[in-house]
Tab-separated table of C-alpha atoms and ligand atoms in Angstrom:
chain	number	residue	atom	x	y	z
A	19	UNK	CA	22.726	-5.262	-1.266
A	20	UNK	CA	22.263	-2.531	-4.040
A	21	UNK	CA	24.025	0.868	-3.456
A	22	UNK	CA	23.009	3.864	-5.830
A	23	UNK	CA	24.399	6.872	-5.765
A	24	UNK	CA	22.550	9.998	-6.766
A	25	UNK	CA	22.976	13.727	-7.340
A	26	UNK	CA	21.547	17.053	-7.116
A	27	UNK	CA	19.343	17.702	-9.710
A	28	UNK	CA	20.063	21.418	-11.056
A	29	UNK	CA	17.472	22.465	-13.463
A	30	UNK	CA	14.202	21.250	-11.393
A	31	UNK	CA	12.370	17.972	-12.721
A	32	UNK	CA	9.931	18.301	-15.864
A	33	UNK	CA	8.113	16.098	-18.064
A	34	UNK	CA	4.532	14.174	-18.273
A	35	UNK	CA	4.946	10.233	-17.158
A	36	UNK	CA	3.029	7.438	-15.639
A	37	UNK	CA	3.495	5.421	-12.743
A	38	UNK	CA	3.228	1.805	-12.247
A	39	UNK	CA	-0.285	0.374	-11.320
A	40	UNK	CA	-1.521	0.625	-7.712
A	41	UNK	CA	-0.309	-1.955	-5.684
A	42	UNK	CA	-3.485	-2.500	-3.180
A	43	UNK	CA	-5.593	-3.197	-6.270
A	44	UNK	CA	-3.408	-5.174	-8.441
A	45	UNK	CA	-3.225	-7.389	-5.069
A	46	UNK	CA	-6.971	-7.995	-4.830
A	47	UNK	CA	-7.143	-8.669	-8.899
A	48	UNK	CA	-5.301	-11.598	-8.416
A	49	UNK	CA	-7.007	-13.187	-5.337
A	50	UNK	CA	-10.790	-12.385	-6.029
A	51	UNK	CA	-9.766	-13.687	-9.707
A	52	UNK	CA	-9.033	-16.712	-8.285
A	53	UNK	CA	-11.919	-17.250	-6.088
A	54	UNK	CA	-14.250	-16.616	-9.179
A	55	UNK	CA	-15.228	-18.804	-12.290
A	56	UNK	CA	-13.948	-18.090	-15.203
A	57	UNK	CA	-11.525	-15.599	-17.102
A	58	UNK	CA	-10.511	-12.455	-15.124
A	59	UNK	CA	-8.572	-10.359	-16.757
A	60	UNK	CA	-6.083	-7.549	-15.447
A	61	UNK	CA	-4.737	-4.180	-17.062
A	62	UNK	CA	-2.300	-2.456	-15.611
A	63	UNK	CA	-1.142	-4.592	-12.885
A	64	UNK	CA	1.899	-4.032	-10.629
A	65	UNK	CA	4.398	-5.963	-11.814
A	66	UNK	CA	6.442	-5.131	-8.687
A	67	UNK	CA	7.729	-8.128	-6.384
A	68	UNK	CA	4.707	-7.572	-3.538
A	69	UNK	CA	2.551	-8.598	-6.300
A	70	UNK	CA	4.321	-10.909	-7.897
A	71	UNK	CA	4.341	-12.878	-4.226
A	72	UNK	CA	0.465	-12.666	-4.556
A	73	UNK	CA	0.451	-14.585	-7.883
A	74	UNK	CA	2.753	-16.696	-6.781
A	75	UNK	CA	1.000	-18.041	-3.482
A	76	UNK	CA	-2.410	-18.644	-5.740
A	77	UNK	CA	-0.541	-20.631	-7.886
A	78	UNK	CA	0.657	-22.833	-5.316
A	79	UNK	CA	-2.855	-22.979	-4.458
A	80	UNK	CA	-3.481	-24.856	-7.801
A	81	UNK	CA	-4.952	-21.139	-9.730
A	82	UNK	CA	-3.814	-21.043	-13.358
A	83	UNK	CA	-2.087	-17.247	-13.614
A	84	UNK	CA	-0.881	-15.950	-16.609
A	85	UNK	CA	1.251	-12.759	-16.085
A	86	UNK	CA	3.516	-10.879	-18.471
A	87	UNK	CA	4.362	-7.450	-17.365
A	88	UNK	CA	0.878	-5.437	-16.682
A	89	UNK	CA	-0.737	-7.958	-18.744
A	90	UNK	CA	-2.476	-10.560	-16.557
A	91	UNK	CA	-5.568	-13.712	-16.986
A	92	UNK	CA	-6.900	-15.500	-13.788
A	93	UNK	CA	-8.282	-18.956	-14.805
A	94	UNK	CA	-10.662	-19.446	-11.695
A	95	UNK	CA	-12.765	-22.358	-10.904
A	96	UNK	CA	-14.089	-21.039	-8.042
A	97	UNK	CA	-12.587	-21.404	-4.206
A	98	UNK	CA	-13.692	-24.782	-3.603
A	99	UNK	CA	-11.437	-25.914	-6.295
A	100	UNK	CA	-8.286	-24.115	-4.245
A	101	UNK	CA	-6.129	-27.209	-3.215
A	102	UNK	CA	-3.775	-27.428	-0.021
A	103	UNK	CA	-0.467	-26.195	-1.053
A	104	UNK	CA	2.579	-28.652	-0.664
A	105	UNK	CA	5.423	-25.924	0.642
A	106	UNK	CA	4.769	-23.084	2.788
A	107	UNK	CA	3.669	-19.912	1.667
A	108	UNK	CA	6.027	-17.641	1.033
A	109	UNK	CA	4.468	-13.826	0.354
A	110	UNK	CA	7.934	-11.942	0.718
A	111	UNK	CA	7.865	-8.423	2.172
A	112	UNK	CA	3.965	-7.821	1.513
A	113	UNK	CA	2.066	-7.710	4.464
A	114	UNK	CA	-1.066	-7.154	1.777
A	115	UNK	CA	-0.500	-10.686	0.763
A	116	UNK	CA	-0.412	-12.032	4.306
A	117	UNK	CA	-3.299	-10.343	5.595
A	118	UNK	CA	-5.626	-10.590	3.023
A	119	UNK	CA	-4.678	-14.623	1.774
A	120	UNK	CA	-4.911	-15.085	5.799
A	121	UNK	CA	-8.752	-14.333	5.762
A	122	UNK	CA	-9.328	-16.213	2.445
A	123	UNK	CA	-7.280	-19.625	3.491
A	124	UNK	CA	-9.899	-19.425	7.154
A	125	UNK	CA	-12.695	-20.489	4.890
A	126	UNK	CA	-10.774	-23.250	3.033
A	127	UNK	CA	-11.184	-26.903	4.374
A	128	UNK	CA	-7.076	-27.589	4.508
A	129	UNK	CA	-4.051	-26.927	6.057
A	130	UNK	CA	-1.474	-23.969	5.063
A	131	UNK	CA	1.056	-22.154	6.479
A	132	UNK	CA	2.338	-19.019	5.262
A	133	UNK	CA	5.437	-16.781	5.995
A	134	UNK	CA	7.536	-14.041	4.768
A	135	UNK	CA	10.695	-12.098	5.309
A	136	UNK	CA	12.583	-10.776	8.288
A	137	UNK	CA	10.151	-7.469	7.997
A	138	UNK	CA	7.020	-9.805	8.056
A	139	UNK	CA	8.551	-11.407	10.726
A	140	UNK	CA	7.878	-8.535	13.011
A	141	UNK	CA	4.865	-7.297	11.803
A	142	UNK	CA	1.591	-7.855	13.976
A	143	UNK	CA	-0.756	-10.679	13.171
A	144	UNK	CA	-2.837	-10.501	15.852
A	145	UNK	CA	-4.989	-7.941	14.445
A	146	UNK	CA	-6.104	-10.802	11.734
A	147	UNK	CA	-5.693	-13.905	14.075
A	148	UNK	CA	-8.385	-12.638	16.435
A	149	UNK	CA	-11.117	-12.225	14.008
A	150	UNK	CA	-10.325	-14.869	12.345
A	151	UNK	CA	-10.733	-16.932	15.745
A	152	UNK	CA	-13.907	-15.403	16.428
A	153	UNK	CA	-14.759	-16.900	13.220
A	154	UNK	CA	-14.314	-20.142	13.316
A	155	UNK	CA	-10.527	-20.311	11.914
A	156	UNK	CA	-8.371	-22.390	13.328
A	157	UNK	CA	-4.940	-20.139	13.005
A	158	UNK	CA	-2.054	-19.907	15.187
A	159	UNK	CA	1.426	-18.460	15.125
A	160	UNK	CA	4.666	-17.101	17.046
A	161	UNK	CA	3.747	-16.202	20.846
A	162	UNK	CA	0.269	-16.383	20.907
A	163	UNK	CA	-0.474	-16.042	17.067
A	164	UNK	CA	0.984	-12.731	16.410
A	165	UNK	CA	3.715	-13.541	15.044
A	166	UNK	CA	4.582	-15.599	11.310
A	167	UNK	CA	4.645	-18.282	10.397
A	168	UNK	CA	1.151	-18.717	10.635
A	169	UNK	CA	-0.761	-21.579	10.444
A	170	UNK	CA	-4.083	-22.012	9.455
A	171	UNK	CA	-6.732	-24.939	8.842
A	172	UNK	CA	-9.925	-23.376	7.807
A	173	UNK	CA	-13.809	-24.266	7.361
A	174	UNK	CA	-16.873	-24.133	8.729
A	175	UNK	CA	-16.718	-20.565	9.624
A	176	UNK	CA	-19.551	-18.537	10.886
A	177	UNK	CA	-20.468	-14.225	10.543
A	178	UNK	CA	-19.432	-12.152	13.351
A	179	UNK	CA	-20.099	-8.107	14.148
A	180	UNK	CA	-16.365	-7.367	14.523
A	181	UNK	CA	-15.261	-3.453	15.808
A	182	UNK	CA	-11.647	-2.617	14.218
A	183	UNK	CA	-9.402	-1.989	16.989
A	184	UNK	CA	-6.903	0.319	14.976
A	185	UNK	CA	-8.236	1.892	11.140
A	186	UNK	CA	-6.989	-0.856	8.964
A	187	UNK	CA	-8.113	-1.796	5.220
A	188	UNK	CA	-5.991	-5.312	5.574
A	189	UNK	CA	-7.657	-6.361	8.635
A	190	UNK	CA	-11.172	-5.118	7.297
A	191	UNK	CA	-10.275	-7.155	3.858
A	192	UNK	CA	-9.343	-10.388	5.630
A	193	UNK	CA	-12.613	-10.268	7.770
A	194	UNK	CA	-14.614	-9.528	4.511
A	195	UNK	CA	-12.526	-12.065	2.655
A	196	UNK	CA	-13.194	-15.076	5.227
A	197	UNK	CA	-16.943	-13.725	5.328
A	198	UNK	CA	-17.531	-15.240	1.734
A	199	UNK	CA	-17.226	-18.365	3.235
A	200	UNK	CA	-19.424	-17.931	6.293
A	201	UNK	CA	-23.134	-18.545	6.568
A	202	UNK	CA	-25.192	-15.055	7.759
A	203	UNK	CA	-24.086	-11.632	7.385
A	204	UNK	CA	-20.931	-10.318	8.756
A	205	UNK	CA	-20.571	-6.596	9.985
A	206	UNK	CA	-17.136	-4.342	10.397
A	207	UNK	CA	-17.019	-1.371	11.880
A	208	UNK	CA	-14.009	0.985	11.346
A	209	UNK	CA	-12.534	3.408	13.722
A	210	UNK	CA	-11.732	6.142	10.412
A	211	UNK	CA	-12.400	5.121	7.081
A	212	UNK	CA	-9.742	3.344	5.329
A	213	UNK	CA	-9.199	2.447	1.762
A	214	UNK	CA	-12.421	0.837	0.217
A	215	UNK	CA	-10.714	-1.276	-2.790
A	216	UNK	CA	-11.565	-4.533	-1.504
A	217	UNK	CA	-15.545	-3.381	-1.446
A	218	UNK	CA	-15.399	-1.807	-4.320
A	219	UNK	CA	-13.932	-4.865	-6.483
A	220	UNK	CA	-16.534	-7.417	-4.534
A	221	UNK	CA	-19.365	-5.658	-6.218
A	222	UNK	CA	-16.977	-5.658	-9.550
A	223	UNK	CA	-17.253	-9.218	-9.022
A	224	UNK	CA	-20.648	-9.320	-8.504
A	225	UNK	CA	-20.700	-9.985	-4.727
A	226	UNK	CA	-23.351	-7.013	-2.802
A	227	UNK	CA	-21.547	-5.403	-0.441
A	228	UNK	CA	-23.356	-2.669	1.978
A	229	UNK	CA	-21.395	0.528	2.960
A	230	UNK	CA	-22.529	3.116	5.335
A	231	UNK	CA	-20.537	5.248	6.930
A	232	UNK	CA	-17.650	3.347	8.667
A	233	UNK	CA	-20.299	0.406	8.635
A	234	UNK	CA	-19.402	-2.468	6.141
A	235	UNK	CA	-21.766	-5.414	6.302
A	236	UNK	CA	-21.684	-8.356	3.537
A	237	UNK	CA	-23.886	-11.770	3.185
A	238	UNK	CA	-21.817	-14.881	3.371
A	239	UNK	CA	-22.008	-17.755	0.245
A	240	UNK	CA	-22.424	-15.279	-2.293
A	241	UNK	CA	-20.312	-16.181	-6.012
A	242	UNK	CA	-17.902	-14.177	-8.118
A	243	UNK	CA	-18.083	-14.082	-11.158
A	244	UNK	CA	-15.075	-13.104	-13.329
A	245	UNK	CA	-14.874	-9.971	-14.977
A	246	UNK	CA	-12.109	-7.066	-16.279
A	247	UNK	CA	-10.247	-5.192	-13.736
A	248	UNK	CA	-8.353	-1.910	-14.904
A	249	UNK	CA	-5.717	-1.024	-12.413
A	250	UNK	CA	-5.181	3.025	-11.985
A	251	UNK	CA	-1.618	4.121	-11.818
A	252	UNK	CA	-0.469	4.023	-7.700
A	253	UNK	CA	-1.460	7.006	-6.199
A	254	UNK	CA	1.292	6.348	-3.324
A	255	UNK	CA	4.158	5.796	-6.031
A	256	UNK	CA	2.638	9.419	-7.812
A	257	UNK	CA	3.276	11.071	-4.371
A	258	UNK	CA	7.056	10.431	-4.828
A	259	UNK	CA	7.083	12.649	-8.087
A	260	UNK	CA	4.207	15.016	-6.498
A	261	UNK	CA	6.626	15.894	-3.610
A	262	UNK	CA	9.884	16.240	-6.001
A	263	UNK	CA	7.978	18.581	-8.415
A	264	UNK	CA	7.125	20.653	-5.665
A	265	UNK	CA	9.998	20.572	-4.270
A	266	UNK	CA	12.463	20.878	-6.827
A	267	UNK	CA	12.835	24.584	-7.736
A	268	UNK	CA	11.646	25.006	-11.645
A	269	UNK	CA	9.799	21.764	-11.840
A	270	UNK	CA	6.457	20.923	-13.749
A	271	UNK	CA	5.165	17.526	-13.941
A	272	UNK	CA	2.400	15.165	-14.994
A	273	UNK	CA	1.363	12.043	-13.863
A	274	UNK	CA	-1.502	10.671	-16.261
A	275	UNK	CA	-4.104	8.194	-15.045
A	276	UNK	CA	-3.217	8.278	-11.528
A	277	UNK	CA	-6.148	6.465	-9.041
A	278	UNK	CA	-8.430	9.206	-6.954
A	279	UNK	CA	-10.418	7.087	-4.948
A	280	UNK	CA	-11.171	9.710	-2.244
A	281	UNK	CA	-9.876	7.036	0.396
A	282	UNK	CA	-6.622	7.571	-0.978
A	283	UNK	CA	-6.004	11.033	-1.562
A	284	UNK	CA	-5.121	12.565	1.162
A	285	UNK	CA	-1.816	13.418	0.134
A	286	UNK	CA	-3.439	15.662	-2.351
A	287	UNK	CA	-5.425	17.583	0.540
A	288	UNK	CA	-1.967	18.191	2.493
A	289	UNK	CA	0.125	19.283	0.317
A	290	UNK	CA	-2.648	22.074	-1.459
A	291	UNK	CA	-2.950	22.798	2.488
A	292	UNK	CA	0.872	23.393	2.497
A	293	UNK	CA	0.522	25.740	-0.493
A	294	UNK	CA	1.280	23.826	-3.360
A	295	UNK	CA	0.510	24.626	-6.690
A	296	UNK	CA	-1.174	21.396	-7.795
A	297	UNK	CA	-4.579	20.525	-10.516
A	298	UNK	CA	-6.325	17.506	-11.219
A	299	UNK	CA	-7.137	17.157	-14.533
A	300	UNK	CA	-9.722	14.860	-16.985
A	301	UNK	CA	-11.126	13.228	-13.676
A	302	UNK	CA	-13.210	10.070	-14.880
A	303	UNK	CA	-15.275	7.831	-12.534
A	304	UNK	CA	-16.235	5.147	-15.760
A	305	UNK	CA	-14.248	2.544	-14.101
A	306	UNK	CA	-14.482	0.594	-10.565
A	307	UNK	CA	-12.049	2.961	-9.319
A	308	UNK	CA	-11.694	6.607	-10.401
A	309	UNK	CA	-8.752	8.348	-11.732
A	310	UNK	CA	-7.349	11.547	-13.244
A	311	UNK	CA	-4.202	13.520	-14.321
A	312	UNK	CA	-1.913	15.848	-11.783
A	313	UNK	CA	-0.274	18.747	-12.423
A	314	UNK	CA	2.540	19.983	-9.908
A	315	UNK	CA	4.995	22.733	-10.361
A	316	UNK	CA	7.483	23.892	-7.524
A	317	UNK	CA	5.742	25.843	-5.110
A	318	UNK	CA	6.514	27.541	-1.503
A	319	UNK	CA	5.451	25.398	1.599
A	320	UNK	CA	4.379	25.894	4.813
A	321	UNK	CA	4.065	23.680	7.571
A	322	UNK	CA	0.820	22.445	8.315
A	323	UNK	CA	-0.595	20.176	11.570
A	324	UNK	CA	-1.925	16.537	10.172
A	325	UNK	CA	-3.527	13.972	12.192
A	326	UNK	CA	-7.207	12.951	12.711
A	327	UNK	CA	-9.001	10.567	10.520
A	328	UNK	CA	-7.175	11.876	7.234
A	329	UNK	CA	-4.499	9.813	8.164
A	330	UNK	CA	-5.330	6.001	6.973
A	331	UNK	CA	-6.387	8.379	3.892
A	332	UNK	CA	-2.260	9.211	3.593
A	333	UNK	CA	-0.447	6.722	5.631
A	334	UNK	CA	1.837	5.183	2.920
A	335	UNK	CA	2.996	8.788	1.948
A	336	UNK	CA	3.843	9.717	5.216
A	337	UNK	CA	7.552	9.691	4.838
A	338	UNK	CA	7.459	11.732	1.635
A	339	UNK	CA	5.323	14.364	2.902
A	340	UNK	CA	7.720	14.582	6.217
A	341	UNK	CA	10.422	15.180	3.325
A	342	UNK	CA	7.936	17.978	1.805
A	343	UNK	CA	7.598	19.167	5.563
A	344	UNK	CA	11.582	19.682	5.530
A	345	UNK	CA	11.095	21.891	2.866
A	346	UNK	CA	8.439	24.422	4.187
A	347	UNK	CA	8.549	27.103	5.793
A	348	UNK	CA	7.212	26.542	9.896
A	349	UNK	CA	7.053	22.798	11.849
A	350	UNK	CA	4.327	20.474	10.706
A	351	UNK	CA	3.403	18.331	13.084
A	352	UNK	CA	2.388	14.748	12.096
A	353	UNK	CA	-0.178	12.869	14.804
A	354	UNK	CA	-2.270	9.980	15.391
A	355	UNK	CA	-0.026	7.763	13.060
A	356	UNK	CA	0.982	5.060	15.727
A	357	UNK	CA	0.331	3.029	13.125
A	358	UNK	CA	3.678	3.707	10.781
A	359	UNK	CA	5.711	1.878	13.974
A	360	UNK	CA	4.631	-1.334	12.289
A	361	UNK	CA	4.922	-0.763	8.738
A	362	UNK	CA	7.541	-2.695	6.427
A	363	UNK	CA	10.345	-0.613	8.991
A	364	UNK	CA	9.160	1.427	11.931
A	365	UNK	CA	8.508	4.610	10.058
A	366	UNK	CA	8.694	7.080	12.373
A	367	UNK	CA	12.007	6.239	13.727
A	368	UNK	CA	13.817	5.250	10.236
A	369	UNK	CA	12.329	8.780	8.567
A	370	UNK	CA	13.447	10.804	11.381
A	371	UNK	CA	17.024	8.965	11.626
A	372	UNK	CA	17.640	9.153	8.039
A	373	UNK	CA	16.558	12.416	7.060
A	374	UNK	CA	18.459	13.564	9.747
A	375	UNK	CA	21.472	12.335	8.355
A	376	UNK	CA	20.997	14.557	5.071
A	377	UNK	CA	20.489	17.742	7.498
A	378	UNK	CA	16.836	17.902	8.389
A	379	UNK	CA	15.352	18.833	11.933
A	380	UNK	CA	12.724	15.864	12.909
A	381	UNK	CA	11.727	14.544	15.835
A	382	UNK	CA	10.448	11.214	16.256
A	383	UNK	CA	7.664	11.183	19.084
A	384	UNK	CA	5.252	8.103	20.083
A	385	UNK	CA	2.685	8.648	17.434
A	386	UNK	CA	4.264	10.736	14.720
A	387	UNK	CA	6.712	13.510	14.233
A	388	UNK	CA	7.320	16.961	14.272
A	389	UNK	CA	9.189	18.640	11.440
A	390	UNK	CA	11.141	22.491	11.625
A	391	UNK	CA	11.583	23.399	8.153
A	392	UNK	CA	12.553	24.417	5.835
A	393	UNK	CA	16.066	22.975	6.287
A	394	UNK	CA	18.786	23.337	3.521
A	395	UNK	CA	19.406	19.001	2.906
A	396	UNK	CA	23.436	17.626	1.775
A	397	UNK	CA	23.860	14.518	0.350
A	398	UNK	CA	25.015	11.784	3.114
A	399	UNK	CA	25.105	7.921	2.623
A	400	UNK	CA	21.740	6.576	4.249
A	401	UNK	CA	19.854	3.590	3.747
A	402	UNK	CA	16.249	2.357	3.092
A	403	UNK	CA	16.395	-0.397	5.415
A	404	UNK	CA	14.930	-2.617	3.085
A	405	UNK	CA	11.538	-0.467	3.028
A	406	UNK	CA	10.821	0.648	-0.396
A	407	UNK	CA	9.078	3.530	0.122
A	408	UNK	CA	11.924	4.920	2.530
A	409	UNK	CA	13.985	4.030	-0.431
A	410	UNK	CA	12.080	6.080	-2.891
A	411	UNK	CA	11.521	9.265	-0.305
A	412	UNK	CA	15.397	9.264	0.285
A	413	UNK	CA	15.939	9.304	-4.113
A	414	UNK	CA	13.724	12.234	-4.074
A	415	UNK	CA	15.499	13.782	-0.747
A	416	UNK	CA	18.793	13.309	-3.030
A	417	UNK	CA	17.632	15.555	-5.995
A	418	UNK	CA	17.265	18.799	-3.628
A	419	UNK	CA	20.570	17.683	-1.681
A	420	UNK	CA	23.720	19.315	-2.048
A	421	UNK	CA	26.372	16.703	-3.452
A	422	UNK	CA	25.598	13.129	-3.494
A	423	UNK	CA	23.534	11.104	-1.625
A	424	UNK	CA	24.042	7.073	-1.730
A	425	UNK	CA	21.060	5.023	-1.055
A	426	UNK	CA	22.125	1.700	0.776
A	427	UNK	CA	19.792	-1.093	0.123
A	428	UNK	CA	18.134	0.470	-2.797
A	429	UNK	CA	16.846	-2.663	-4.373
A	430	UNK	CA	14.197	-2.707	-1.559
A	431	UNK	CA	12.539	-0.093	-4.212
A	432	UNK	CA	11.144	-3.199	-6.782
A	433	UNK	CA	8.731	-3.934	-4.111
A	434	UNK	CA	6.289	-1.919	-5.713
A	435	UNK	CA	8.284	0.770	-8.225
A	436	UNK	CA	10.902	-1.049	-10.182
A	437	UNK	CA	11.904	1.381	-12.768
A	438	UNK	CA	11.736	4.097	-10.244
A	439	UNK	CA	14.890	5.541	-10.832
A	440	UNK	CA	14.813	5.422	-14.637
A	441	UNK	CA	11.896	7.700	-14.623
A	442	UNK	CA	13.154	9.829	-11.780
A	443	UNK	CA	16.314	10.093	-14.341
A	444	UNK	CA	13.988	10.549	-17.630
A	445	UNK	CA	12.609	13.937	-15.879
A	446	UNK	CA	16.139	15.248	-15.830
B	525	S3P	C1	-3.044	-1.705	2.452
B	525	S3P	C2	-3.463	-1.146	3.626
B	525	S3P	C3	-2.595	-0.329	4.491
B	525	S3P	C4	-1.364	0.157	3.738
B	525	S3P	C5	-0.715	-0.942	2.953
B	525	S3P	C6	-1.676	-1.500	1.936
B	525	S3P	C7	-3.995	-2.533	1.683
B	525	S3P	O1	-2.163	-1.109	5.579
B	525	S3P	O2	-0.447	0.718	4.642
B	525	S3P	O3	0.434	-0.459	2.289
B	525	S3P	O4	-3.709	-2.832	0.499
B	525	S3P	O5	-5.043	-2.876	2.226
B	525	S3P	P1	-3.038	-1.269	6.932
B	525	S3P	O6	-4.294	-1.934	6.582
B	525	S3P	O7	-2.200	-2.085	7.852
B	525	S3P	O8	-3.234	0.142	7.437
């Protein structure tokens, strides 16, 4: 286990970078790449171990991947050319990968079964296992099929008109996913709206795809065809640096060519709601998913009430705006996010117990948390517990904290940022 130990960072954070590609799309590059004939080619990928899981399940699926750094080529032959893999599946700590290849191996005539780590372990499957049933699937698991490893022998799967039971783009994707393979037209209806990249890159790969609303409908049996994905820079690894250069007294910062689709920006809405001083900048919508640059100098906060349907728009950035929330002026209250309980950690309890230790005032409650800032942080040893994104919110936590901080577990941050800390250092 990685320890790093960090310090106070005196002269506030300044400088223009980028951050890695975004992690939900790189993820669906890979597998609709594979399901289509022909070259696909990726820019900008995540070369970040979730990722690399993906690639590594298609290949043991029989897809030809090429991959070196950003830089990756898909050589599909279509899904019907996907053969049964001789070990189990093995998608690490992404619960992207598990979800989404879940729907995709429902449709395939052969047998699989796929696990993960001790985090995917605990995560719930059942959300994916009953739609998939309703399909057709044949798909089982711990107690009941909740629980990996699952296993799954696919085929002859039919539509279905499925209602979401919680706002989730993985089980929407899987469900839209095993639908290529279905005869008739399948329909999902979400509770709130929830990140649309799995739509958006079907029709990128020529598949029609009908959205209305929280309505998403598709035709079974349709093709893909390859084509050129350019991945946007993460907005949920940006949030890390939007938070620290608001934060961070004297700070300005730049994050070029950052993704905007307006599914994923609600960290942007909260923290101009909290009073920071933040622009977007050169805005362009030429591409399957839009982007722009963001401008954030340290500002004054104040605490602010979030909850509603904004929050599949900002769950991943949930711990880093709690860490924000420290730092204004008031309580925020954070509601409606149940849903962070079964996350890579339990988020609500692992946010409030470690942010504690550095000095802040958060309570955990059953569906969120509620904040009293602004609270003056120390450094303190705490740990990520293995969830990269706690990782990355306690780094940033350290560069406002008095002394120094050391991060246990750190390496958990190469899920989906590895050179986070050389940047976070390069802004010195
Ligand atoms: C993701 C969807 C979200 C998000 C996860 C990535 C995706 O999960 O938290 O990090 O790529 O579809 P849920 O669908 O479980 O909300």
């Amino acid at each position: 286990m990685a320890k790093k130990t960090l310090s106070k960072v005196e002269h506030g954070l300044s400088g223009t970078i980028t951050v890695p590609g975004d992690k939900s799309i790189s993820h669906r590059a890979i597998m609709l790449g594979a399901l289509a004939n022909g070259k696909t080619t990726v820019r900008g990928f995540l070369p970040g171990e979730d990722c690399l899981s993906t690639i590594s399940c298609f290949r043991q699926l029989g897809v030809d991947i090429h991959q070196e750094g950003s830089y990756v080529e898909i050589h599909g032959n279509g899904a019907e050319h996907l053969r049964e893999p001789k070990a189990v599946l093995d998608v690490g700590n992404s619960g992207t990968t598990i979800r989404l290849l879940s729907g995709i191996l429902a449709g395939l005539g052969f047998y699989a079964c796929i696990q993960g780590d001790s985090s995917i372990a605990k995560r719930p499957m059942k959300r994916i296992v009953d739609p998939l049933r309703l399909m057709g699937a044949n798909i089982d698991g711990r107690q009941g099929g909740n629980f990996t490893p699952l296993t799954i022998t696919g085929g002859n799967l039919h539509s279905i008109d499925y209602e979401l039971p919680v706002a989730s783009a993985q089980v929407k994707s899987a469900i839209l996913l095993a639908s290529l393979f279905a005869e008739g037209t399948t329909t999902v209806m979400e509770p709130e709206r929830t990140r649309d990249h799995t739509e958006r890159m079907l029709n990128a790969f020529g598949v029609n795809v009908n959205q209305t609303g929280k309505k998403v409908s598709m035709k079974g049996k349709q093709t893909l065809t390859a084509t050129t994905i350019e991945v946007p820079g993460d907005i949920s690894s940006a949030a890390f640096f939007l938070v620290a250069g608001t934060i961070s007294a004297q700070s300005r910062l730049t994050i070029q060519h950052v993704g905007m689709n307006p599914t994923r920006t609600g960290i942007i809405d909260v923290l101009i709601h909290m009073g920071a001083t933040l622009s977007c900048k050169n805005k362009s919508e030429d591409s399957i998913e839009p982007y722009a640059d963001i401008q954030v100098d340290a500002s004054s906060l104040h605490g602010v009430e979030i909850g509603g349907d904004i929050i599949p728009i900002l769950i991943d950035e949930i711990p880093i705006i709690v860490l924000a929330a420290t730092q204004a002026e008031g309580t925020t209250i954070i509601k409606d996010a149940a849903e962070l309980k079964v996350k890579e950690t339990n988020r609500i309890d692992i946010v409030a117990q470690e942010l504690n230790k550095m000095g802040a005032h958060i309570i955990p409650t059953e569906d969120g948390m509620i904040v009293h800032g602004k609270t003056k942080l120390k450094g303190a040893t705490v740990n990520s517990h293995g969830d990269h994104r706690i990782g990355m919110m306690l780094a940033i936590a350290s560069t406002i904290a008095e002394g120094k901080t050391v991060i246990e577990s750190s390496e958990a941050i190469n899920v989906s940022y590895p050179d986070f800390f050389e940047t976070l250092q390069g802004l010195q």
